[in-house]
Tab-separated table of C-alpha atoms in Angstrom:
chain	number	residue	atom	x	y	z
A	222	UNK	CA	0.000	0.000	0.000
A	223	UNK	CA	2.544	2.344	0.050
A	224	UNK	CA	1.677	3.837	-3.096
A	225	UNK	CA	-1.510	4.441	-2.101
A	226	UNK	CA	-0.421	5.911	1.019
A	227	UNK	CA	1.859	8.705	-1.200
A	228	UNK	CA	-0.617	9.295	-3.105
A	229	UNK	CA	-2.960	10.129	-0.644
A	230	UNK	CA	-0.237	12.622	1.010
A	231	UNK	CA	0.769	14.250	-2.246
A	232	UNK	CA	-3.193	14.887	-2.233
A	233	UNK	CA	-3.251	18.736	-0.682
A	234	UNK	CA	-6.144	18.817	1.840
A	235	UNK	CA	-8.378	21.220	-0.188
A	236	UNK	CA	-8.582	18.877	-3.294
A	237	UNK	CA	-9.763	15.595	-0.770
A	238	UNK	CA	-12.398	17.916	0.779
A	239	UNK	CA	-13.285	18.998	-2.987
A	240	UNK	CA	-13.686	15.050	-3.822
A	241	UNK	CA	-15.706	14.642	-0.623
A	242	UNK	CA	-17.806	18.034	-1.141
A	243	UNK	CA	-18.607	16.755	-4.779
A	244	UNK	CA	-20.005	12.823	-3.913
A	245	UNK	CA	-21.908	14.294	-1.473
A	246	UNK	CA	-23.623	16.404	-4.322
A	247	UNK	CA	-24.067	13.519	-6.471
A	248	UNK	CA	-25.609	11.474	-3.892
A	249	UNK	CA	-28.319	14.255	-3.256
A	250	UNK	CA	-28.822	14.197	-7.147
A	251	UNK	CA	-28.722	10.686	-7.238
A	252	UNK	CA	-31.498	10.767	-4.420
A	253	UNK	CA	-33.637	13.359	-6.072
A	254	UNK	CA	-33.511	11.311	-9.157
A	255	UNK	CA	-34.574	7.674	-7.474
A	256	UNK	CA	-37.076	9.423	-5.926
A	257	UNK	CA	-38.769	10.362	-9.203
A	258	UNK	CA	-38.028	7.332	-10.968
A	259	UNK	CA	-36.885	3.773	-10.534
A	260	UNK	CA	-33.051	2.293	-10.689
A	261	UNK	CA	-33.884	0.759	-14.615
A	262	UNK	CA	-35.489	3.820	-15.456
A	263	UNK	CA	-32.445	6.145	-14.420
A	264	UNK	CA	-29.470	6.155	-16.357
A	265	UNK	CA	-25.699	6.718	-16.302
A	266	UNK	CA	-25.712	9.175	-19.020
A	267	UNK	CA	-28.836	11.148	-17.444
A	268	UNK	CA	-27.343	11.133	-13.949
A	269	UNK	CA	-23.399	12.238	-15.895
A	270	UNK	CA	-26.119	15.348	-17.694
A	271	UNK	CA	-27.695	16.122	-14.752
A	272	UNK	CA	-24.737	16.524	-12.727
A	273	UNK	CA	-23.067	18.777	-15.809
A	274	UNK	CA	-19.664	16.095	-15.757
A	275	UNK	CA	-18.632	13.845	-18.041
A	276	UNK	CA	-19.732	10.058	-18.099
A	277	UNK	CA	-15.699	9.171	-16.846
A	278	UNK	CA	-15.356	11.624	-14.030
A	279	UNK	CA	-18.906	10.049	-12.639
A	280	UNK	CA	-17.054	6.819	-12.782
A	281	UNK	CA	-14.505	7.674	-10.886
A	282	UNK	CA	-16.412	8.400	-8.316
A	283	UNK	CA	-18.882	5.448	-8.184
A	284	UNK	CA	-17.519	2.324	-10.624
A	285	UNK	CA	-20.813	1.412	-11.418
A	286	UNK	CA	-24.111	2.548	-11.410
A	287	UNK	CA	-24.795	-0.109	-8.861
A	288	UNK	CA	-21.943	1.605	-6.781
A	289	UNK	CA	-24.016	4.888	-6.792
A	290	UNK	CA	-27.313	3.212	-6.241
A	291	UNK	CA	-25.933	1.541	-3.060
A	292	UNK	CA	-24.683	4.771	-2.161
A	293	UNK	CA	-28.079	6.490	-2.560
A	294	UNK	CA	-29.906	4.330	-0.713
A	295	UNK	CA	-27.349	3.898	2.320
A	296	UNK	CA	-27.453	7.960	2.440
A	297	UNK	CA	-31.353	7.761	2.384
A	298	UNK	CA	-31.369	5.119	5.097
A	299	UNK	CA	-29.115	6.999	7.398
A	300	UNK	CA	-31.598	10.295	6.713
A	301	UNK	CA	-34.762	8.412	7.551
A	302	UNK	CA	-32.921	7.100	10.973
A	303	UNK	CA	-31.639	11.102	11.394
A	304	UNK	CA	-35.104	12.407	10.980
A	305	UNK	CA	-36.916	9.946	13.036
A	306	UNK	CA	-34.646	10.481	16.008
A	307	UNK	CA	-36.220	11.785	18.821
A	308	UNK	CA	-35.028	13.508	22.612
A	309	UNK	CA	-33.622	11.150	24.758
A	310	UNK	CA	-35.429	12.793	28.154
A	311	UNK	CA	-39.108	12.708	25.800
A	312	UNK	CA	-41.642	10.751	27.193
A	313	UNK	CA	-41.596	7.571	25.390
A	314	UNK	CA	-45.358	7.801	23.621
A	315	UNK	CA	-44.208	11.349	22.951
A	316	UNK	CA	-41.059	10.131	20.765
A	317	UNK	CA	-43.029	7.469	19.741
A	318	UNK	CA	-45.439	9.524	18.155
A	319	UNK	CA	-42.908	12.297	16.840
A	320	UNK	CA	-40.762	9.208	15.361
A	321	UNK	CA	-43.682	8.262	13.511
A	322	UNK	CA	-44.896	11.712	12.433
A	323	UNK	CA	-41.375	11.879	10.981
A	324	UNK	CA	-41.005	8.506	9.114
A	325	UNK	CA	-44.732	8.703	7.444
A	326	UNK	CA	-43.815	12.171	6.215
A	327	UNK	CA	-40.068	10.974	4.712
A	328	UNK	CA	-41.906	7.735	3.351
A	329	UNK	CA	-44.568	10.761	1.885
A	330	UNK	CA	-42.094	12.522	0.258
A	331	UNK	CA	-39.621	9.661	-0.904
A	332	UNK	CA	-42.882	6.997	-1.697
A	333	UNK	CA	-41.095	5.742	-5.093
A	334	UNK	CA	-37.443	4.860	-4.051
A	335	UNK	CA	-39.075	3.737	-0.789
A	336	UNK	CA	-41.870	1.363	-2.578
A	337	UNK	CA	-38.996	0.026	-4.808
A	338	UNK	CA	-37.110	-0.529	-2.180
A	339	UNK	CA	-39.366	-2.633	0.014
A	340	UNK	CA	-40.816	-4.326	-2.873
A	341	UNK	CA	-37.527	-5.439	-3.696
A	342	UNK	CA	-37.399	-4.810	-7.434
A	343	UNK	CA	-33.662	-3.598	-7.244
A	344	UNK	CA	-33.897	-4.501	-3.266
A	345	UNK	CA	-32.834	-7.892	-4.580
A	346	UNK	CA	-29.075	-6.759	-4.200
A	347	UNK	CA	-27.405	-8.101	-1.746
A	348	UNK	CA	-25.589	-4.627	0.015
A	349	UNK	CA	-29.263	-3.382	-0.830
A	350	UNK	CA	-30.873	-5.851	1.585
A	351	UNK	CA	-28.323	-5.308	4.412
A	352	UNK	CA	-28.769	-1.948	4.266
A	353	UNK	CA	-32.561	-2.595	4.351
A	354	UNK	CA	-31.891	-4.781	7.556
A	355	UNK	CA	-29.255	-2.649	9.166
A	356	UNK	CA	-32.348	0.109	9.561
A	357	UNK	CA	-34.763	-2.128	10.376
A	358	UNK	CA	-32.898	-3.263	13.018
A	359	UNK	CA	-31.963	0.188	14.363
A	360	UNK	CA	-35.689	0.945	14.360
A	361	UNK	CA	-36.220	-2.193	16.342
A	362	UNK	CA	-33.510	-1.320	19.044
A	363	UNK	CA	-35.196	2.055	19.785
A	364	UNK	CA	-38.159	0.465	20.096
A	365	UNK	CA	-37.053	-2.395	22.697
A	366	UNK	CA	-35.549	1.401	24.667
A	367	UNK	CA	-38.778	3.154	23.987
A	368	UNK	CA	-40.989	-0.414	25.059
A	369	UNK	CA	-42.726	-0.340	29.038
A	370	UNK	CA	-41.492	-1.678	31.767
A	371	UNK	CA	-43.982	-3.933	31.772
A	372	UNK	CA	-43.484	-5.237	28.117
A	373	UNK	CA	-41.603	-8.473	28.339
A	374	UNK	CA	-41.245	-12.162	27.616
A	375	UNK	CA	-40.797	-14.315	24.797
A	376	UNK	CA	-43.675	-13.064	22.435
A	377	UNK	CA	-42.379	-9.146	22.995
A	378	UNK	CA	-39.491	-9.430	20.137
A	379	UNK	CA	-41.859	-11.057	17.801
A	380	UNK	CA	-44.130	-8.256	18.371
A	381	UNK	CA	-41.456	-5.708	17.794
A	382	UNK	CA	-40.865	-6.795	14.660
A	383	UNK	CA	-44.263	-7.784	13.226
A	384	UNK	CA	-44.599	-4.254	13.899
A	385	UNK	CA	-42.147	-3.228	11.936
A	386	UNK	CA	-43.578	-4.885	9.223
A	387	UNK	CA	-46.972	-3.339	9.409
A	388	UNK	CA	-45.598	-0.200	9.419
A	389	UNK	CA	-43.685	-1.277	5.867
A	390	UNK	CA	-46.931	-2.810	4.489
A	391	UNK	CA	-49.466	-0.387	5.398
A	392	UNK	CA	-47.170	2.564	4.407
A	393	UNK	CA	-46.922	0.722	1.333
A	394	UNK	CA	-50.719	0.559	0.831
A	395	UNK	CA	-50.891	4.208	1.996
A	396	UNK	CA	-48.693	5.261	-0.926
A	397	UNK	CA	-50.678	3.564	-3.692
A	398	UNK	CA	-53.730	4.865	-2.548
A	399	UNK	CA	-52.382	8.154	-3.593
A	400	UNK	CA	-51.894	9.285	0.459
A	401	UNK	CA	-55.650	9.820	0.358
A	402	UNK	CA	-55.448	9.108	4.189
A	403	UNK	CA	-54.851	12.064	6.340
A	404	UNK	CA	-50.869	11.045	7.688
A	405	UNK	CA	-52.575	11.791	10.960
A	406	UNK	CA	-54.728	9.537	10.997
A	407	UNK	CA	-52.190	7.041	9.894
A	408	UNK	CA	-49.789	7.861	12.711
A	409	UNK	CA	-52.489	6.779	15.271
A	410	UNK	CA	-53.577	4.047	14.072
A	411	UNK	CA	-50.027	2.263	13.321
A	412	UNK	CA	-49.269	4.034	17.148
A	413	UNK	CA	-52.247	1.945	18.186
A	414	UNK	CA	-50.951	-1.052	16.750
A	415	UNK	CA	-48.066	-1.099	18.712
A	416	UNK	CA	-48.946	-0.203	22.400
A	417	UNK	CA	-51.691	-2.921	21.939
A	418	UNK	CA	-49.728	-5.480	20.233
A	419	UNK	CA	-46.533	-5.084	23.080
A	420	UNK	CA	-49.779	-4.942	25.660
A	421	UNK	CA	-51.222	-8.653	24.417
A	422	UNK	CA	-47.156	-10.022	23.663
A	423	UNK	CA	-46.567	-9.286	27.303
A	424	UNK	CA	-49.532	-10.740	28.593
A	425	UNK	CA	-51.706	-7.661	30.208
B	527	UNK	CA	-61.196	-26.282	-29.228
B	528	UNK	CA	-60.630	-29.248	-32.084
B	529	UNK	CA	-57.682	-29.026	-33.064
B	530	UNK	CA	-56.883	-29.168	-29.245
B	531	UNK	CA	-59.032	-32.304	-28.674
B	532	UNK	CA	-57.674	-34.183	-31.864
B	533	UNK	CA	-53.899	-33.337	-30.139
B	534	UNK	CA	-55.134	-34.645	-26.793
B	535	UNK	CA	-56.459	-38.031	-29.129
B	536	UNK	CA	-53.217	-38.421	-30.764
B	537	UNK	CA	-51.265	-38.426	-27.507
B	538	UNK	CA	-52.166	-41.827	-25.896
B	539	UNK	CA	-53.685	-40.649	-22.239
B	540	UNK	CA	-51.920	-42.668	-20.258
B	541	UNK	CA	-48.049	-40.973	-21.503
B	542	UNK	CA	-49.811	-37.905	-21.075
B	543	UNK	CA	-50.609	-38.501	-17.456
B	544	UNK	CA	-46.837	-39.943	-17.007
B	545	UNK	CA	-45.682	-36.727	-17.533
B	546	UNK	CA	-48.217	-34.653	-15.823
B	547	UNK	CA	-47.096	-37.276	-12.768
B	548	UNK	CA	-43.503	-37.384	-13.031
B	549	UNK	CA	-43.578	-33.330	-13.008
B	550	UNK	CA	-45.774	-33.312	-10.206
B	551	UNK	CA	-43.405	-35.838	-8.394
B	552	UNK	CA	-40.445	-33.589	-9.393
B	553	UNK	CA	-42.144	-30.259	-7.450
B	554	UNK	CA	-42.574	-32.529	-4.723
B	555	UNK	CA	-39.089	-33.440	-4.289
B	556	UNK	CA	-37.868	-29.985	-5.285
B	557	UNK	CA	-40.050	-28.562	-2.236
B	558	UNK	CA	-38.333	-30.994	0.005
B	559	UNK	CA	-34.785	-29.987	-1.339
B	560	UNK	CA	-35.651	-26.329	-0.893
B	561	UNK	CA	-37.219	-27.132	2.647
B	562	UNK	CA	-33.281	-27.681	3.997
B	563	UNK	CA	-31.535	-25.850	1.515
B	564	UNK	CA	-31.680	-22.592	-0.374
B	565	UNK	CA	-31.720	-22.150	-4.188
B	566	UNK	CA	-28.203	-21.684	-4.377
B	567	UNK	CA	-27.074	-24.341	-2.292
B	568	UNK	CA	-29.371	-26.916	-4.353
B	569	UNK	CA	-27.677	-28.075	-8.126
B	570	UNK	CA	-29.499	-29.424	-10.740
B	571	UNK	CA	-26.970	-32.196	-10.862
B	572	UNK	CA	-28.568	-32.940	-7.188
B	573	UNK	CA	-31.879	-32.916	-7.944
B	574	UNK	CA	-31.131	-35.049	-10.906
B	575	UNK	CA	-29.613	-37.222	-8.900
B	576	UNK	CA	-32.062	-37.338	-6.082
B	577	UNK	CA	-34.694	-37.806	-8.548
B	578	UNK	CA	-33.118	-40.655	-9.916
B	579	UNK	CA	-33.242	-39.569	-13.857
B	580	UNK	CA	-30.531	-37.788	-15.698
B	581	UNK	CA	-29.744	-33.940	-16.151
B	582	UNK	CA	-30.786	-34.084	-19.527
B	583	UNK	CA	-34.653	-35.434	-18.520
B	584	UNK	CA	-35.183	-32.838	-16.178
B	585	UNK	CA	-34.152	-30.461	-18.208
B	586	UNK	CA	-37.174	-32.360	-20.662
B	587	UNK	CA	-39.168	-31.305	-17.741
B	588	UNK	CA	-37.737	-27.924	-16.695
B	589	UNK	CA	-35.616	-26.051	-19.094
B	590	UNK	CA	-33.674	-24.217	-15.885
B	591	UNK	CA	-33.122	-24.057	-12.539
B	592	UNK	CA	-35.240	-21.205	-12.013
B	593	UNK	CA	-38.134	-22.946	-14.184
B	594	UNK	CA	-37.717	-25.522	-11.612
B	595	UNK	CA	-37.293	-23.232	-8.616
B	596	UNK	CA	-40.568	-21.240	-9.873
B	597	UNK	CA	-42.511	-24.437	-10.030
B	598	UNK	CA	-41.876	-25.114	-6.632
B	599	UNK	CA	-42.696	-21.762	-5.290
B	600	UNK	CA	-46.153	-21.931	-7.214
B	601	UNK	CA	-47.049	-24.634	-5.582
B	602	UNK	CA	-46.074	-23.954	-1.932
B	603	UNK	CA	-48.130	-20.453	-2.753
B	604	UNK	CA	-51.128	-22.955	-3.915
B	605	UNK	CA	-50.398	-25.497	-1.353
B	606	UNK	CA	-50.378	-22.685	1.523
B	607	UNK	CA	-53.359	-21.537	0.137
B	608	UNK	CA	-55.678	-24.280	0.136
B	609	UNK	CA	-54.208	-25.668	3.550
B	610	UNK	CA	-55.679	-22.354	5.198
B	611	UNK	CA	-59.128	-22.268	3.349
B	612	UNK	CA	-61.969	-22.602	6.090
B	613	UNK	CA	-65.255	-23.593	5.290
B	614	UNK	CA	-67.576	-20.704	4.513
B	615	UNK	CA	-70.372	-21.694	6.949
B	616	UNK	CA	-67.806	-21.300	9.459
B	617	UNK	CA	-68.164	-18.050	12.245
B	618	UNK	CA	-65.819	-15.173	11.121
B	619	UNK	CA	-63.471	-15.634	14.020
B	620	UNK	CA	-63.344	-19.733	13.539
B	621	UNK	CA	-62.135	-18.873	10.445
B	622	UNK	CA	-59.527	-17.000	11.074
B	623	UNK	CA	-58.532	-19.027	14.113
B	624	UNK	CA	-58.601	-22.253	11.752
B	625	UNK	CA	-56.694	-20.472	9.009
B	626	UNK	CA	-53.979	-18.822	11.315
B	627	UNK	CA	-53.170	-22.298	13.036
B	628	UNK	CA	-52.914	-23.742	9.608
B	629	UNK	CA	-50.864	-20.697	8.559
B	630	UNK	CA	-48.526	-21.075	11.333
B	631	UNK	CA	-47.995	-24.861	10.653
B	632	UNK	CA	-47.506	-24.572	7.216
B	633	UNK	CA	-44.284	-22.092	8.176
B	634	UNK	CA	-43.176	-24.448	10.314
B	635	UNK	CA	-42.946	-27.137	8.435
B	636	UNK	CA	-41.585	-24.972	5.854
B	637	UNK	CA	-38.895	-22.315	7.743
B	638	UNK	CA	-36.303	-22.478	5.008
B	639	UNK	CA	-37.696	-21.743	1.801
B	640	UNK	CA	-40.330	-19.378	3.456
B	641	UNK	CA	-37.977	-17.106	4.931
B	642	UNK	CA	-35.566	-17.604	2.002
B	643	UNK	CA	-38.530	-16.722	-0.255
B	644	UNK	CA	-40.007	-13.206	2.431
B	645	UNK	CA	-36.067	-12.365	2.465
B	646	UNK	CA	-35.747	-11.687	-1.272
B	647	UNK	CA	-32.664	-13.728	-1.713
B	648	UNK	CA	-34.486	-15.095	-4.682
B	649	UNK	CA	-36.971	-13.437	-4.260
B	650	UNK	CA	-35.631	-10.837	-6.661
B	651	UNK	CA	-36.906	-12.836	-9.266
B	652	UNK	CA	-39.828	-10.740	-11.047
B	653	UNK	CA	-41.838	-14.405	-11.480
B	654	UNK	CA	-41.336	-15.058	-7.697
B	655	UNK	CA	-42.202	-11.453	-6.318
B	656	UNK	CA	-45.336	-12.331	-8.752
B	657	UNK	CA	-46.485	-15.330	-7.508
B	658	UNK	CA	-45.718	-13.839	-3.639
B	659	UNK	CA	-47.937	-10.860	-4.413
B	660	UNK	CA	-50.708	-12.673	-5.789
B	661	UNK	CA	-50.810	-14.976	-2.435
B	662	UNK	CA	-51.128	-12.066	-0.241
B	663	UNK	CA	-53.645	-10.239	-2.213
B	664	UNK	CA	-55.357	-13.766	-2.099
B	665	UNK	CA	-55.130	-13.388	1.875
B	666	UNK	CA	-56.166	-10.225	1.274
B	667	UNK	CA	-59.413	-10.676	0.191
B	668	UNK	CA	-60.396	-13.847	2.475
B	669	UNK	CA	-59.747	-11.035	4.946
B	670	UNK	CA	-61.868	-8.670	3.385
B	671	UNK	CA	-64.521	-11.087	3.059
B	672	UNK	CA	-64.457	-12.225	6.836
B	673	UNK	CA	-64.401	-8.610	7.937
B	674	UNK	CA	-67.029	-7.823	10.647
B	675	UNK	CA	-69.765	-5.564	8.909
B	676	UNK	CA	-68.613	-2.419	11.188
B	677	UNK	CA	-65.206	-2.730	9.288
B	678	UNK	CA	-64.893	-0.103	6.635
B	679	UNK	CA	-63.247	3.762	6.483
B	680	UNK	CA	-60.546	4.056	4.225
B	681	UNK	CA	-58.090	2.883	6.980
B	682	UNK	CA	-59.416	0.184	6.737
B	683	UNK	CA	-57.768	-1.334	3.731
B	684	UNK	CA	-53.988	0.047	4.764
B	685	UNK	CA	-54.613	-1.872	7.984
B	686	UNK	CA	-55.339	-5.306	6.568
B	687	UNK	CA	-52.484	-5.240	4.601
B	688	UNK	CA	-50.273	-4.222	7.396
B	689	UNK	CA	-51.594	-6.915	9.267
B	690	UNK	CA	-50.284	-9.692	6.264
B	691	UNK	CA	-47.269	-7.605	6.533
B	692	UNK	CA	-47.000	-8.221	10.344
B	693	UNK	CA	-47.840	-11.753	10.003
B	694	UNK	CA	-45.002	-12.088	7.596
B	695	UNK	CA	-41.963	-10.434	9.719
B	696	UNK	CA	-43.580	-11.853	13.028
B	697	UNK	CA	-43.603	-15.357	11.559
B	698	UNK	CA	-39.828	-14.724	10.504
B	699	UNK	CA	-39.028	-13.501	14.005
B	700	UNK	CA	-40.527	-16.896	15.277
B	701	UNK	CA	-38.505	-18.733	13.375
B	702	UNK	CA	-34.879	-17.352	14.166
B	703	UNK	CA	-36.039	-17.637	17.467
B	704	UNK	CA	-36.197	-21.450	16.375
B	705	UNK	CA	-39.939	-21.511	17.014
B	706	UNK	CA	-39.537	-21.435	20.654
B	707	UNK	CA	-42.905	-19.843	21.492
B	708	UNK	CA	-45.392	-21.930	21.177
B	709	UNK	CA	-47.689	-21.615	18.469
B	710	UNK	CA	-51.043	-21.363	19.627
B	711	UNK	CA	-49.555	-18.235	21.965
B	712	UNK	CA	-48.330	-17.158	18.351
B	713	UNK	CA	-51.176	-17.655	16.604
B	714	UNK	CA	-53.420	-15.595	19.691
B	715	UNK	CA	-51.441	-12.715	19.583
B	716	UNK	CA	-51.421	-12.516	15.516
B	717	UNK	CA	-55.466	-12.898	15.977
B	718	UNK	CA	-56.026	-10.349	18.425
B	719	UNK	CA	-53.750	-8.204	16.346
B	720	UNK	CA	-56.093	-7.713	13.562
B	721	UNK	CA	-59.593	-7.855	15.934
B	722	UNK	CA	-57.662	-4.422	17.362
B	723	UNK	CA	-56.434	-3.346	14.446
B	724	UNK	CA	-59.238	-3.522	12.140
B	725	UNK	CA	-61.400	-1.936	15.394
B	726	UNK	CA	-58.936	0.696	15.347
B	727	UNK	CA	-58.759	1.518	11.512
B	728	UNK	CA	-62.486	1.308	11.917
B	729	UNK	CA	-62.782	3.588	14.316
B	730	UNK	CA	-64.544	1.869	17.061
């Protein structure tokens, strides 16, 4: 590696910042254009146009189009995770309820990278799917914090995540019904799901 | 329809049913091959082999792997399907009692392929994510149909599908968790999740 490691020095500080500066903007156009269309219907020589580079300098920063796809969706997964974060000190229905709020109105805004996503037309990938998991499993562990005192034994995990999964599947339904359901009205009633499904896992 | 019915006299019935059999008896051993292993870890020079016939005769049969793999998946979808029908006399919440305890059987019995199959390893494939969507619209609408008569609202249709949707990941939870909860206790809490969610998308 010691090349590498001479290259990297002869690399003045300013230009590295420039190369991080200028994925990051990709990304963000990358995101703006998934979220219009789907991964087939997007391509290399759109995303090179859109950005206003050529077709080689966008492959040198992502390889392959799958490259900046993964890269897309990992940014996207690490916003919906930002935005749904909620105050430690909150009262736990309280962050419950503004970490829903949050995630129906992302899912609202990015429905058709999100659908594509969980309907695994391009979710097929396999850094795709870990991705998927990796946030599904954060979501999870906030919830097992967020969960009553009261909410334990053996049924309580499955719960969790059968949650999870109706919040996937009736977001999903929400979004091709056009959002015609006040995202009110959808908070509560996925909200409701949960405090009574962790109320009959645990028994009470 | 003549020219059908001559073919069908030309072909002596008896091959014809030989073939219809030996496929049939093919699935069946496919299932049981993808019931321990995953489509990747099963060859066709296995399945040959387990079947007793040569590469080139299944290949008669099923012109690829995924032809093969496809088959299979068809008919666990139709299999799961008619194991879970209830009787239509039946009271609403029989039903769905009867058809959950099926359900949960029928996953397992079958833990590898179904998770393999919910996990979009394969899944990817667009014939697969075909044949998976058409068995939970079919749950869908046996779901609709056993709805109490209060049910309806426009939540009400997001809600039944998140419900499939938490059947699915709770079901896959259960089984990582090597089925250690017993599956009546699994089956109650999947029940009374959709009595309170379906009162709660209802509005009652």
């Amino acid at each position: 590696m010691p090349a590498r490691r001479a290259a990297a020095r002869a690399d003045p500080p300013r230009a590295r910042l420039e190369v991080e500066e200028r994925r990051e903007q990709l990304v963000a156009l990358g995101m703006e254009l998934f979220s219009q269309r789907t991964y087939d219907e997007v391509s290399i020589d759109e995303l090179a146009q859109e950005a206003g580079i050529s077709k080689g300098l966008l492959y040198h920063y992502f390889p392959t189009k799958r490259d900046f796809y993964i890269a897309t969706v990992r940014e996207a997964a690490q916003q919906l995770l930002e935005r749904t974060a909620t105050p430690e000190g909150m009262d736990p229905l309280e962050r419950l309820r503004a970490g829903l709020d949050a995630y129906v109105d992302y899912v609202g805004q990015h429905g058709k990278p999100y659908a594509a996503l969980l309907r695994s037309g391009v979710g097929a990938d396999e850094e795709v799917t870990k991705i998927v998991d990796a946030t599904r499993a954060a979501f999870a562990a906030r919830l097992v914090e967020a969960a009553p005192a009261g909410a334990h034994g053996p049924l309580v995990p499955i719960a969790l995540r059968g949650w999870v999964g109706f919040v996937e599947s009736a977001t999903l339904e929400w979004l091709e019904q056009k959002k015609k359901v006040d995202p009110v009205a959808l908070r509560t009633m996925l909200m409701k799901a949960l405090v009574d499904v962790v109320a009959s896992a645990s028994g009470c």
